[in-house]
Structures are given as structure tokens and as C-alpha cells.
């Protein structure tokens, strides 16, 4: 009897709990509560934030729709300068790249006499490397072998003959895919042994978002705004020493040229970083997706791998390095194709096998992106039919970006209350803005620079991203803007920023 009563009580309690999760629908049927709710979902996902596509951008999209519906606004168009999407902002694709991709996608065009012979030859070569001679087939998980070989030859040319093994090349879905994959390998431990990853502040929000999702510890080191966003080893040491009190620092991430800050690291700085990583036993991750975007006089891109090997075997045979490149930036701007690669140096063989296994789960990166990556690392050569046009288009794109980088710096520095460092490279400016104390203290339920950028959007149609989305020193405020809009649009944007800032400052003084 006691067993029966105990069981009956158990069933009653179970029904009581179940009833809390049930409700009567309008048609009299019982409906259960959602299995997946905000309270029962993966808690690390809720910590993920990605500023460049955050609430500012969502409101910009709404404003575009409202304008199209005839609603009256203080502006006639929304100009988005929130993200480095070159083609969306008017940059034209490289003709040769698109010709080859068109031929690969629709091989019947190979008989069309309007396509140059070198484009046809390249398309045939790529198709011959694809299963069934079709870009619609899967590739090996590490990427098409011939493309990896071309990437290796490109790296050797770029780095002055430093050897590159194609087996150390992994083709990826943009650089982001490779970065997140490496972070997955590095993250381990719990509590005080939990893996820590050093990232620059300001940073590209991919890093903070990935670390939040993986449950790793974000270790902030600050770039020196007063010295053109340079990197100081003393600041790296400070951040590392403090982090060792509560986590296990394992990796150091560098973005060069910088995003969102646009700085280009000197060779001396890179050498110092490599020595620091070797001394402190840190895995180096070098995000080099803007390596062709260098504009400032006296600045030059130096790959971490090249410097590593030129420092001698003490470093080249011991320091673990992963470097990343992409088809999305530079003069290509082909974001939507999601092409990229990573090269690994000095990785443990057993870990490398695990990396290959992990990448096999996603089957392969997009084959059109792999094909485009092949064209980027092996463009038309002198004497080939497409060479002159390719060089002309490439040079024009980079020259225009250099002009816009200078224009952005010059105009913003004429505004009282805005201070803009030189845009040495990449595609962004990260100016400091002075926000009046009255605006800072006003209870707006949001960061002051978010309030500033949202108000600018509502009044001018200019879409920028607040610096708080990238990280900044306490008490300072910034916004990130891309220099990618067409020159006429960029001038309109800069003039509107200038007018808005003066008006905002007067309003809250």
C-alpha cells in the first residue's frame, strides 16, 4: 500500500508539473510550452554580440523600407558605412575573376568567342580539379589540392622564397571560418584553467563573439591610440600577467592591417610580438586579410610567417602560428563567395590530424569560393590576354581606396570634437568623438556612443557603428566607419557627419 501511495503521489506531482507547461488553445486542444525557450537555450549563445550587424543596422533597414513607402524623413537615402562589403558600396568586381567563375559555372560558355583564352584555360584547369568536372561537386575537406598548391606558391612569392607546404594550407569559408576553427582547437579547461585568448581592443567582433560562444576567456590588450593605434609589448605583458590570475592564456590574436583601427604594424613590432609569443608560450593567430590594403607612405605589409622565418630557427622551428587570408577584402571585395585560406606552422602532428577531422564534419568550403581563391593567388601573368586589364582594374581600385582613406582622415580632423588617426591600411576609420557630459549622463538605457550613432542615423541617414561594439578605453568614445562608399557618397557622408556632430555638441552643451 505504501508503494502504491508513493507511486500515486509521484504521478500527481508529475501531472502538476506538466500542467504548468500546458495551456488550452482556442479550439479546446491542449498545447505544450516550447521545448526551446530563451531560458532553456544554450546560455553561451545569448552572450554573443556582433556590432557590425546590430541594432543600428536593423534600424537602417527599417528606414530604407520607410523611405521606399514614401514616409518623410530628414534625408533622401540611407548611406551604410557599417560593414566592409565592398561590392554593396559600389566597388566593381575584377573582370577576369568573374569571367572565369562564369565559365566554371556554365561550361557551355567555353565556346563563346567573347571570353579571352586565358580565362577559358583557367576555367578548364579548375573544372578538371573538380569531381565530375563540376563546381557543384564536393571537394576534399582541406580544399582542392591544385588550389592549395597555388596558394602555397603564392605565399612563397609573397614571402621572398620562404618555403610553403601545400599540406599546411586549409581552404576555408572566408577567413572567419578558419579563425573560429582554430579557436575551437585552443579552448579547453574549466575555472582557473579555462583557456584565455588575447585580443586587441579595439577588436573585430568576430573574436569576442566566437570566444563567448566557446566559453573561453577574452583577454583584452589595448592598442595605443596616441601612437597611431600601435601595439606596445608592455601592454601585452600587463594583460597577460593579470589574466594568469584567473585563466590559462593560450593564444595571441593580431589583426594586421588593423580592423577597426586601420593601422599597419611595423616589422620591428612584429618581431617583438613573435619574441613575446615564444617567451610566453602562446599560439599566434595572424589575421592578415587586408594585406593588399596599405596606403600610408612609409608603411608596408610584412607577413608574420616571413618575419618568423627571417628571425631564424630559434623561432621558425618552435613558434606555433596560424595565418589567415580571404577573398572578401583587398582589391577583390568578393565577400559573398566566402573564399579564404589558413596556413599552419609548427602544429603538432596529432593536433593537425584532429584539425583535419574537425573540418571534415562540414564536408568542404564552398567550391566557387575555392575557385576564386585560386584566381586571387594566381592572377593573369604578363603576356596573357587578360593581364593589362587586370592590372589596370586592380591598381584603380587600390588607388581609389588610398584616396578615400586620406579624404576621410582630412575631413574628420577638421571637425572640432573629432580626432581621426591616419588610415594607414585596411578599409576603416575609427575616430574618437567628444560627447558632451550632459549627453553622457542622460539616462538613455544605452551606451553614449550608441545613442550618438542612433541619433545620427535618425537625423541624417548615415549608418555607422559605435565604438563600444569593438571595445575602447573607458571614458573614450568612437565610431567605426568604412571608407568603401563611392567617392561622391563618401563626401556626402563626411559632410553629414561634420554637420551632425556640431549640432549634437551644441544641443547637449
Coordinates of C-alpha atoms in Angstrom, one line a residue:
X1 CA 0.0 0.0 0.0
X2 CA 2.8 2.4 0.9
X3 CA 4.4 1.7 -2.5
X4 CA 1.1 2.4 -4.3
X5 CA 0.5 5.6 -2.4
X6 CA 4.1 6.7 -3.1
X7 CA 3.6 6.0 -6.8
X8 CA 0.3 7.8 -6.9
X9 CA 1.8 10.8 -5.3
X10 CA 4.6 10.7 -7.8
X11 CA 2.1 10.7 -10.7
X12 CA 0.2 13.6 -9.2
X13 CA 3.3 15.7 -8.8
X14 CA 4.3 14.8 -12.4
X15 CA 0.8 15.9 -13.7
X16 CA 1.1 19.1 -11.6
X17 CA 4.4 19.9 -13.2
X18 CA 3.1 19.0 -16.6
X19 CA 0.0 21.2 -16.3
X20 CA 2.3 24.3 -15.7
X21 CA 3.7 23.6 -19.2
X22 CA 0.3 23.2 -20.8
X23 CA -2.4 25.7 -21.8
X24 CA -5.7 25.4 -23.5
X25 CA -5.8 26.7 -27.1
X26 CA -8.8 28.4 -28.6
X27 CA -10.1 25.2 -30.2
X28 CA -10.0 23.4 -26.9
X29 CA -6.9 21.4 -27.6
X30 CA -4.1 21.3 -25.1
X31 CA -0.8 22.9 -26.3
X32 CA 2.5 22.4 -24.7
X33 CA 5.1 25.1 -23.9
X34 CA 8.1 25.4 -26.2
X35 CA 10.9 22.9 -25.7
X36 CA 13.4 25.6 -26.7
X37 CA 12.9 28.9 -24.9
X38 CA 15.2 31.8 -24.0
X39 CA 15.6 30.2 -20.6
X40 CA 16.4 26.7 -21.9
X41 CA 18.6 27.6 -24.9
X42 CA 22.4 27.4 -24.9
X43 CA 23.5 30.2 -22.5
X44 CA 26.7 31.0 -24.3
X45 CA 24.8 31.9 -27.5
X46 CA 23.0 34.6 -25.6
X47 CA 26.4 36.2 -24.8
X48 CA 27.3 36.5 -28.5
X49 CA 27.2 40.1 -29.9
X50 CA 28.2 41.3 -33.3
X51 CA 28.1 45.0 -33.5
X52 CA 28.5 45.5 -37.3
X53 CA 25.1 43.9 -37.8
X54 CA 23.5 45.0 -34.6
X55 CA 20.5 47.3 -33.7
X56 CA 21.9 50.3 -35.7
X57 CA 21.8 48.2 -38.9
X58 CA 18.4 46.8 -38.2
X59 CA 17.1 50.3 -37.8
X60 CA 18.8 51.4 -41.0
X61 CA 17.0 48.6 -42.9
X62 CA 13.7 49.8 -41.4
X63 CA 14.4 53.4 -42.5
X64 CA 15.2 52.2 -46.1
X65 CA 11.8 50.4 -46.1
X66 CA 10.0 53.5 -44.7
X67 CA 11.6 55.7 -47.4
X68 CA 10.5 53.3 -50.1
X69 CA 7.0 53.5 -48.8
X70 CA 7.0 57.3 -49.1
X71 CA 7.5 58.2 -45.5
X72 CA 9.0 61.7 -45.0
X73 CA 12.5 61.8 -43.4
X74 CA 15.1 64.5 -43.0
X75 CA 17.2 62.7 -45.7
X76 CA 16.5 61.0 -49.0
X77 CA 18.7 57.9 -48.7
X78 CA 20.4 55.7 -46.1
X79 CA 24.2 55.5 -46.6
X80 CA 25.6 52.4 -44.9
X81 CA 29.2 52.6 -43.8
X82 CA 28.9 49.9 -41.1
X83 CA 30.5 46.9 -42.8
X84 CA 33.3 46.2 -45.2
X85 CA 31.1 44.9 -48.0
X86 CA 32.9 46.5 -51.0
X87 CA 30.6 45.5 -53.8
X88 CA 27.5 46.5 -51.9
X89 CA 29.0 50.0 -51.7
X90 CA 29.8 50.3 -55.4
X91 CA 33.3 48.7 -55.9
X92 CA 33.4 46.9 -59.2
X93 CA 34.5 43.2 -59.4
X94 CA 37.6 42.2 -61.3
X95 CA 36.6 41.2 -64.8
X96 CA 38.9 38.3 -65.1
X97 CA 37.7 36.7 -61.8
X98 CA 34.1 36.9 -62.9
X99 CA 34.8 35.7 -66.4
X100 CA 36.5 32.5 -65.1
X101 CA 33.8 31.9 -62.5
X102 CA 31.1 32.3 -65.1
X103 CA 32.9 29.8 -67.3
X104 CA 33.2 27.4 -64.4
X105 CA 29.5 27.8 -63.5
X106 CA 28.3 27.4 -67.1
X107 CA 30.9 25.5 -69.1
X108 CA 28.8 25.9 -72.3
X109 CA 30.3 29.4 -72.4
X110 CA 33.7 27.9 -73.2
X111 CA 32.7 28.0 -76.9
X112 CA 31.9 31.8 -76.7
X113 CA 34.5 33.8 -78.5
X114 CA 33.9 36.9 -76.3
X115 CA 35.8 35.3 -73.4
X116 CA 39.7 35.6 -73.5
X117 CA 41.6 32.4 -74.0
X118 CA 43.5 32.7 -70.7
X119 CA 40.1 32.8 -68.8
X120 CA 39.0 29.7 -70.7
X121 CA 42.2 27.9 -69.9
X122 CA 42.0 28.8 -66.2
X123 CA 38.3 27.6 -66.1
X124 CA 39.2 24.3 -67.7
X125 CA 42.0 23.8 -65.2
X126 CA 39.8 24.5 -62.2
X127 CA 37.0 22.2 -63.6
X128 CA 39.5 19.4 -64.2
X129 CA 40.3 19.6 -60.5
X130 CA 36.6 19.2 -59.5
X131 CA 34.8 15.9 -59.1
X132 CA 32.9 15.2 -62.3
X133 CA 34.4 18.4 -63.8
X134 CA 31.7 20.4 -62.0
X135 CA 31.9 23.1 -59.3
X136 CA 28.7 21.5 -57.9
X137 CA 30.6 18.6 -56.5
X138 CA 32.2 18.3 -53.1
X139 CA 35.9 18.9 -52.8
X140 CA 38.3 17.3 -50.3
X141 CA 37.7 18.7 -46.8
X142 CA 41.0 20.5 -46.8
X143 CA 40.2 22.0 -50.2
X144 CA 41.0 21.3 -53.8
X145 CA 44.6 20.1 -54.0
X146 CA 45.6 22.2 -57.0
X147 CA 44.2 25.3 -55.3
X148 CA 46.2 24.6 -52.2
X149 CA 49.3 24.2 -54.3
X150 CA 48.7 27.5 -56.0
X151 CA 48.2 29.1 -52.5
X152 CA 51.5 27.7 -51.4
X153 CA 53.3 29.1 -54.4
X154 CA 51.7 32.5 -53.8
X155 CA 52.9 32.5 -50.2
X156 CA 56.4 31.6 -51.3
X157 CA 56.4 34.5 -53.8
X158 CA 54.9 36.9 -51.3
X159 CA 57.5 36.0 -48.6
X160 CA 60.6 36.1 -50.8
X161 CA 61.1 32.4 -51.2
X162 CA 60.2 31.1 -47.7
X163 CA 59.1 27.5 -48.3
X164 CA 55.4 26.7 -48.0
X165 CA 54.0 23.2 -47.8
X166 CA 50.6 22.8 -49.5
X167 CA 49.7 20.2 -46.8
X168 CA 49.8 23.1 -44.3
X169 CA 47.2 25.0 -46.3
X170 CA 43.5 24.7 -45.4
X171 CA 40.9 26.4 -47.7
X172 CA 38.2 27.9 -45.6
X173 CA 34.8 29.6 -45.8
X174 CA 36.2 33.1 -45.6
X175 CA 38.9 33.8 -43.0
X176 CA 36.2 33.8 -40.3
X177 CA 35.8 30.0 -40.7
X178 CA 39.5 29.3 -40.2
X179 CA 39.7 31.7 -37.2
X180 CA 36.8 30.1 -35.4
X181 CA 38.1 26.6 -36.2
X182 CA 41.5 27.4 -34.6
X183 CA 39.8 28.8 -31.5
X184 CA 37.8 25.6 -31.2
X185 CA 41.1 23.6 -31.0
X186 CA 42.6 26.0 -28.4
X187 CA 39.7 26.2 -26.0
X188 CA 39.8 23.8 -23.0
X189 CA 39.8 23.7 -19.2
X190 CA 37.4 25.0 -16.5
X191 CA 37.6 27.6 -13.8
X192 CA 41.1 29.0 -13.3
X193 CA 42.4 26.6 -16.0
X194 CA 39.9 27.8 -18.7
X195 CA 41.7 28.9 -21.9
X196 CA 42.3 32.6 -22.4
X197 CA 42.8 34.3 -25.7
X198 CA 44.4 37.7 -26.1
X199 CA 42.6 40.0 -28.5
X200 CA 43.3 43.7 -29.3
X201 CA 41.0 46.4 -28.1
X202 CA 39.5 47.8 -30.3
X203 CA 38.8 44.4 -31.9
X204 CA 36.8 42.9 -34.7
X205 CA 33.7 41.5 -33.0
X206 CA 34.2 38.1 -34.6
X207 CA 36.7 37.3 -31.9
X208 CA 34.7 38.3 -28.9
X209 CA 31.6 36.6 -30.4
X210 CA 33.5 33.3 -31.0
X211 CA 35.1 33.4 -27.6
X212 CA 31.7 34.0 -25.9
X213 CA 30.1 31.1 -27.8
X214 CA 33.0 28.7 -27.0
X215 CA 33.0 29.7 -23.3
X216 CA 36.6 30.9 -23.4
X217 CA 38.1 33.9 -21.5
X218 CA 38.6 37.1 -23.5
X219 CA 41.9 38.8 -22.5
X220 CA 41.9 42.4 -23.6
X221 CA 45.1 44.3 -24.6
X222 CA 44.8 47.9 -25.6
X223 CA 46.2 49.4 -28.8
X224 CA 47.9 52.8 -28.3
X225 CA 45.6 55.4 -29.9
X226 CA 48.1 58.3 -29.2
X227 CA 50.7 56.4 -31.3
X228 CA 48.5 55.7 -34.3
X229 CA 47.0 52.5 -32.7
X230 CA 50.4 50.9 -32.3
X231 CA 50.9 47.8 -30.3
X232 CA 53.1 48.0 -27.1
X233 CA 54.8 44.9 -25.7
X234 CA 54.5 46.3 -22.2
X235 CA 50.7 46.4 -22.7
X236 CA 50.7 42.7 -23.8
X237 CA 52.7 41.8 -20.7
X238 CA 50.3 43.7 -18.4
X239 CA 47.3 42.0 -19.9
X240 CA 49.0 38.5 -19.8
X241 CA 50.2 38.9 -16.2
X242 CA 46.7 39.9 -15.0
X243 CA 45.0 37.2 -16.9
X244 CA 47.1 34.4 -15.4
X245 CA 45.5 35.1 -12.1
X246 CA 42.1 33.8 -13.3
X247 CA 42.7 31.8 -16.6
X248 CA 45.2 29.9 -18.7
X249 CA 46.3 32.2 -21.6
X250 CA 47.0 30.1 -24.6
X251 CA 46.8 32.3 -27.8
X252 CA 47.5 35.8 -29.0
X253 CA 45.5 37.2 -31.9
X254 CA 46.8 40.0 -34.1
X255 CA 44.9 41.8 -36.9
X256 CA 47.4 43.4 -39.4
X257 CA 46.5 45.7 -41.1
X258 CA 44.0 46.6 -38.4
X259 CA 40.3 46.3 -38.1
X260 CA 38.7 48.6 -37.0
X261 CA 41.7 50.9 -36.4
X262 CA 43.4 50.8 -39.9
X263 CA 47.0 50.7 -38.6
X264 CA 49.8 48.8 -40.2
X265 CA 52.3 47.1 -37.8
X266 CA 56.0 47.7 -38.4
X267 CA 58.4 44.9 -38.9
X268 CA 60.0 45.7 -35.5
X269 CA 56.7 45.4 -33.8
X270 CA 56.0 42.0 -35.5
X271 CA 59.5 40.8 -34.3
X272 CA 58.7 41.9 -30.8
X273 CA 55.3 40.1 -30.9
X274 CA 57.0 36.9 -32.1
X275 CA 59.6 37.0 -29.3
X276 CA 56.8 37.7 -26.8
X277 CA 54.8 34.7 -28.0
X278 CA 57.9 32.4 -27.9
X279 CA 58.8 33.6 -24.4
X280 CA 55.3 33.2 -23.0
X281 CA 54.4 30.0 -24.9
X282 CA 51.5 31.5 -26.8
X283 CA 49.9 30.2 -30.0
X284 CA 50.0 33.1 -32.6
X285 CA 47.0 33.8 -34.8
X286 CA 47.7 36.4 -37.5
X287 CA 44.6 37.8 -39.3
X288 CA 46.1 39.2 -42.5
X289 CA 43.0 39.6 -44.7
X290 CA 43.8 43.3 -45.5
X291 CA 47.4 42.6 -46.7
X292 CA 46.9 44.4 -50.0
X293 CA 45.2 47.4 -48.4
X294 CA 48.2 49.5 -47.4
X295 CA 48.0 53.2 -48.2
X296 CA 50.2 55.4 -45.9
X297 CA 53.6 56.5 -47.0
X298 CA 56.4 54.6 -45.2
X299 CA 54.0 51.7 -44.3
X300 CA 54.5 48.2 -45.7
X301 CA 52.8 44.9 -45.1
X302 CA 55.0 42.2 -43.5
X303 CA 53.6 38.7 -43.1
X304 CA 54.1 37.1 -39.7
X305 CA 55.4 34.0 -41.4
X306 CA 58.1 35.8 -43.4
X307 CA 59.3 37.7 -40.3
X308 CA 59.1 34.5 -38.3
X309 CA 61.4 32.6 -40.7
X310 CA 63.8 35.5 -41.1
X311 CA 64.3 35.6 -37.3
X312 CA 66.0 32.1 -37.6
X313 CA 65.3 28.6 -36.4
X314 CA 65.1 29.5 -32.8
X315 CA 61.7 30.9 -33.7
X316 CA 60.8 29.4 -37.1
X317 CA 61.0 25.9 -35.7
X318 CA 59.2 26.5 -32.5
X319 CA 56.6 29.2 -32.6
X320 CA 53.1 27.9 -33.5
X321 CA 51.4 30.1 -36.0
X322 CA 48.1 30.2 -37.9
X323 CA 47.7 32.9 -40.5
X324 CA 44.5 33.8 -42.4
X325 CA 43.6 35.4 -45.8
X326 CA 40.4 36.0 -47.6
X327 CA 38.8 36.9 -51.0
X328 CA 36.5 39.3 -49.2
X329 CA 38.8 42.3 -48.8
X330 CA 41.8 43.9 -50.6
X331 CA 41.1 44.8 -54.2
X332 CA 38.8 41.8 -54.7
X333 CA 35.9 42.6 -52.2
X334 CA 34.2 39.3 -53.1
X335 CA 32.6 38.8 -49.7
X336 CA 29.7 36.7 -50.9
X337 CA 31.8 33.9 -52.4
X338 CA 33.2 33.1 -48.9
X339 CA 36.6 32.2 -50.1
X340 CA 39.7 32.0 -47.8
X341 CA 42.6 30.0 -46.5
X342 CA 44.7 29.5 -43.4
X343 CA 48.3 28.3 -43.2
X344 CA 49.5 26.5 -40.1
X345 CA 53.1 26.5 -38.9
X346 CA 54.7 24.1 -36.3
X347 CA 51.4 22.5 -35.4
X348 CA 51.7 19.2 -33.5
X349 CA 51.0 16.3 -36.0
X350 CA 48.3 14.7 -33.8
X351 CA 46.5 18.1 -33.4
X352 CA 46.8 18.5 -37.2
X353 CA 45.0 15.2 -37.7
X354 CA 42.3 16.4 -35.3
X355 CA 42.0 19.7 -37.3
X356 CA 41.5 17.8 -40.5
X357 CA 38.9 15.6 -38.8
X358 CA 37.1 18.7 -37.5
X359 CA 37.0 20.3 -40.9
X360 CA 35.7 17.1 -42.5
X361 CA 32.5 17.5 -40.5
X362 CA 31.5 20.5 -42.6
X363 CA 32.4 18.4 -45.8
X364 CA 34.1 21.2 -47.6
X365 CA 34.3 25.0 -48.1
X366 CA 32.2 26.4 -51.0
X367 CA 33.8 25.3 -54.2
X368 CA 33.1 28.6 -56.1
X369 CA 35.0 30.3 -53.2
X370 CA 37.9 28.0 -53.6
X371 CA 38.0 28.7 -57.3
X372 CA 38.0 32.4 -56.6
X373 CA 40.8 32.0 -54.1
X374 CA 42.8 30.2 -56.8
X375 CA 42.4 33.2 -59.1
X376 CA 43.4 35.7 -56.4
X377 CA 46.7 33.8 -55.7
X378 CA 47.3 33.1 -59.3
X379 CA 46.1 36.1 -61.4
X380 CA 46.8 36.7 -65.1
X381 CA 50.5 36.9 -65.8
X382 CA 52.5 39.2 -68.1
X383 CA 51.9 38.3 -71.8
X384 CA 48.5 36.7 -71.2
X385 CA 45.4 38.4 -72.8
X386 CA 43.8 39.5 -69.5
X387 CA 46.9 40.8 -67.8
X388 CA 46.8 44.5 -68.8
X389 CA 43.1 44.8 -67.9
X390 CA 43.6 43.0 -64.6
X391 CA 46.5 45.3 -63.6
X392 CA 44.5 48.4 -64.6
X393 CA 41.4 47.4 -62.5
X394 CA 43.5 46.3 -59.5
X395 CA 45.5 49.4 -59.5
X396 CA 42.5 51.7 -59.9
X397 CA 40.7 50.0 -57.0
X398 CA 43.6 50.3 -54.6
X399 CA 44.4 53.9 -55.7
X400 CA 40.8 54.9 -55.1
X401 CA 40.8 53.3 -51.7
X402 CA 44.0 55.2 -50.8
X403 CA 42.4 58.5 -51.9
X404 CA 39.3 57.8 -49.8
X405 CA 41.5 56.9 -46.8
X406 CA 43.2 60.2 -47.0
X407 CA 40.0 62.1 -47.6
X408 CA 38.3 60.5 -44.5
X409 CA 41.2 61.5 -42.3
X410 CA 41.4 65.0 -43.6
X411 CA 37.7 65.9 -43.3
X412 CA 37.1 64.3 -39.9
X413 CA 40.1 66.1 -38.4
X414 CA 38.6 69.5 -39.4
X415 CA 35.7 68.9 -37.0
X416 CA 36.1 70.2 -33.5
X417 CA 35.5 67.3 -31.2
X418 CA 36.5 64.6 -33.6
X419 CA 40.1 63.2 -33.8
X420 CA 41.0 60.7 -36.5
X421 CA 44.3 58.8 -36.8
X422 CA 45.7 58.2 -40.3
X423 CA 44.0 55.3 -42.1
X424 CA 47.3 53.5 -42.9
X425 CA 45.6 50.4 -44.2
X426 CA 42.5 48.1 -44.3
X427 CA 39.1 49.7 -45.0
X428 CA 38.1 51.6 -41.9
X429 CA 38.4 54.7 -39.8
X430 CA 37.9 54.6 -36.0
X431 CA 37.8 58.3 -34.9
X432 CA 37.5 59.4 -31.3
X433 CA 34.5 61.6 -30.7
X434 CA 33.9 64.0 -27.8
X435 CA 30.4 63.5 -26.3
X436 CA 29.2 66.3 -24.0
X437 CA 28.9 65.4 -20.4
X438 CA 25.2 66.2 -20.5
X439 CA 24.6 63.5 -23.2
X440 CA 26.8 61.0 -21.3
X441 CA 24.9 61.5 -18.1
X442 CA 21.4 61.4 -19.6
X443 CA 19.7 58.1 -18.8
X444 CA 19.2 56.7 -22.3
X445 CA 19.4 53.0 -21.5
X446 CA 22.3 52.6 -23.9
X447 CA 26.0 53.4 -24.3
X448 CA 26.6 57.1 -25.1
X449 CA 28.2 56.3 -28.5
X450 CA 25.3 54.1 -29.4
X451 CA 22.9 57.0 -28.6
X452 CA 25.2 59.2 -30.7
X453 CA 25.2 56.9 -33.7
X454 CA 21.5 56.1 -33.5
X455 CA 20.6 59.8 -33.3
X456 CA 22.9 60.4 -36.3
X457 CA 21.1 57.6 -38.3
X458 CA 17.6 59.0 -37.5
X459 CA 18.6 62.6 -38.4
X460 CA 21.0 62.1 -41.4
X461 CA 20.5 58.6 -42.7
X462 CA 24.2 57.8 -42.1
X463 CA 24.7 54.3 -40.6
X464 CA 27.9 54.0 -38.5
X465 CA 28.8 51.5 -35.7
X466 CA 29.5 52.8 -32.2
X467 CA 33.0 52.1 -30.8
X468 CA 31.5 50.3 -27.8
X469 CA 30.8 47.4 -30.2
X470 CA 34.5 47.0 -30.8
X471 CA 35.8 47.9 -27.3
X472 CA 37.6 51.1 -26.3
X473 CA 39.3 52.5 -23.2
X474 CA 36.9 53.6 -20.5
X475 CA 35.9 57.2 -20.8
X476 CA 36.6 57.4 -24.6
X477 CA 34.0 57.2 -27.4
X478 CA 34.5 56.3 -31.0
X479 CA 32.6 55.2 -34.1
X480 CA 33.8 52.9 -36.9
X481 CA 33.1 53.8 -40.5
X482 CA 34.2 52.1 -43.6
X483 CA 35.9 54.1 -46.4
X484 CA 34.2 52.0 -49.1
X485 CA 31.3 54.2 -50.3
X486 CA 31.8 55.7 -53.7
X487 CA 33.8 58.9 -53.5
X488 CA 30.7 61.1 -54.1
X489 CA 28.7 59.2 -51.4
X490 CA 31.7 59.3 -49.1
X491 CA 31.9 63.1 -49.4
X492 CA 28.2 63.4 -48.6
X493 CA 28.6 61.0 -45.6
X494 CA 31.6 63.0 -44.2
X495 CA 29.8 66.3 -44.6
X496 CA 26.7 65.0 -42.8
X497 CA 28.9 63.6 -40.0
X498 CA 30.5 67.0 -39.7
X499 CA 27.2 68.9 -39.6
X500 CA 25.6 66.4 -37.2
X501 CA 28.5 66.5 -34.7
X502 CA 28.4 70.2 -34.5
X503 CA 24.6 70.2 -34.0
X504 CA 24.8 67.4 -31.4
X505 CA 27.5 69.2 -29.5
X506 CA 25.5 72.4 -29.4
X507 CA 22.3 70.6 -28.4
X508 CA 23.9 68.9 -25.3
X509 CA 26.4 71.6 -24.2

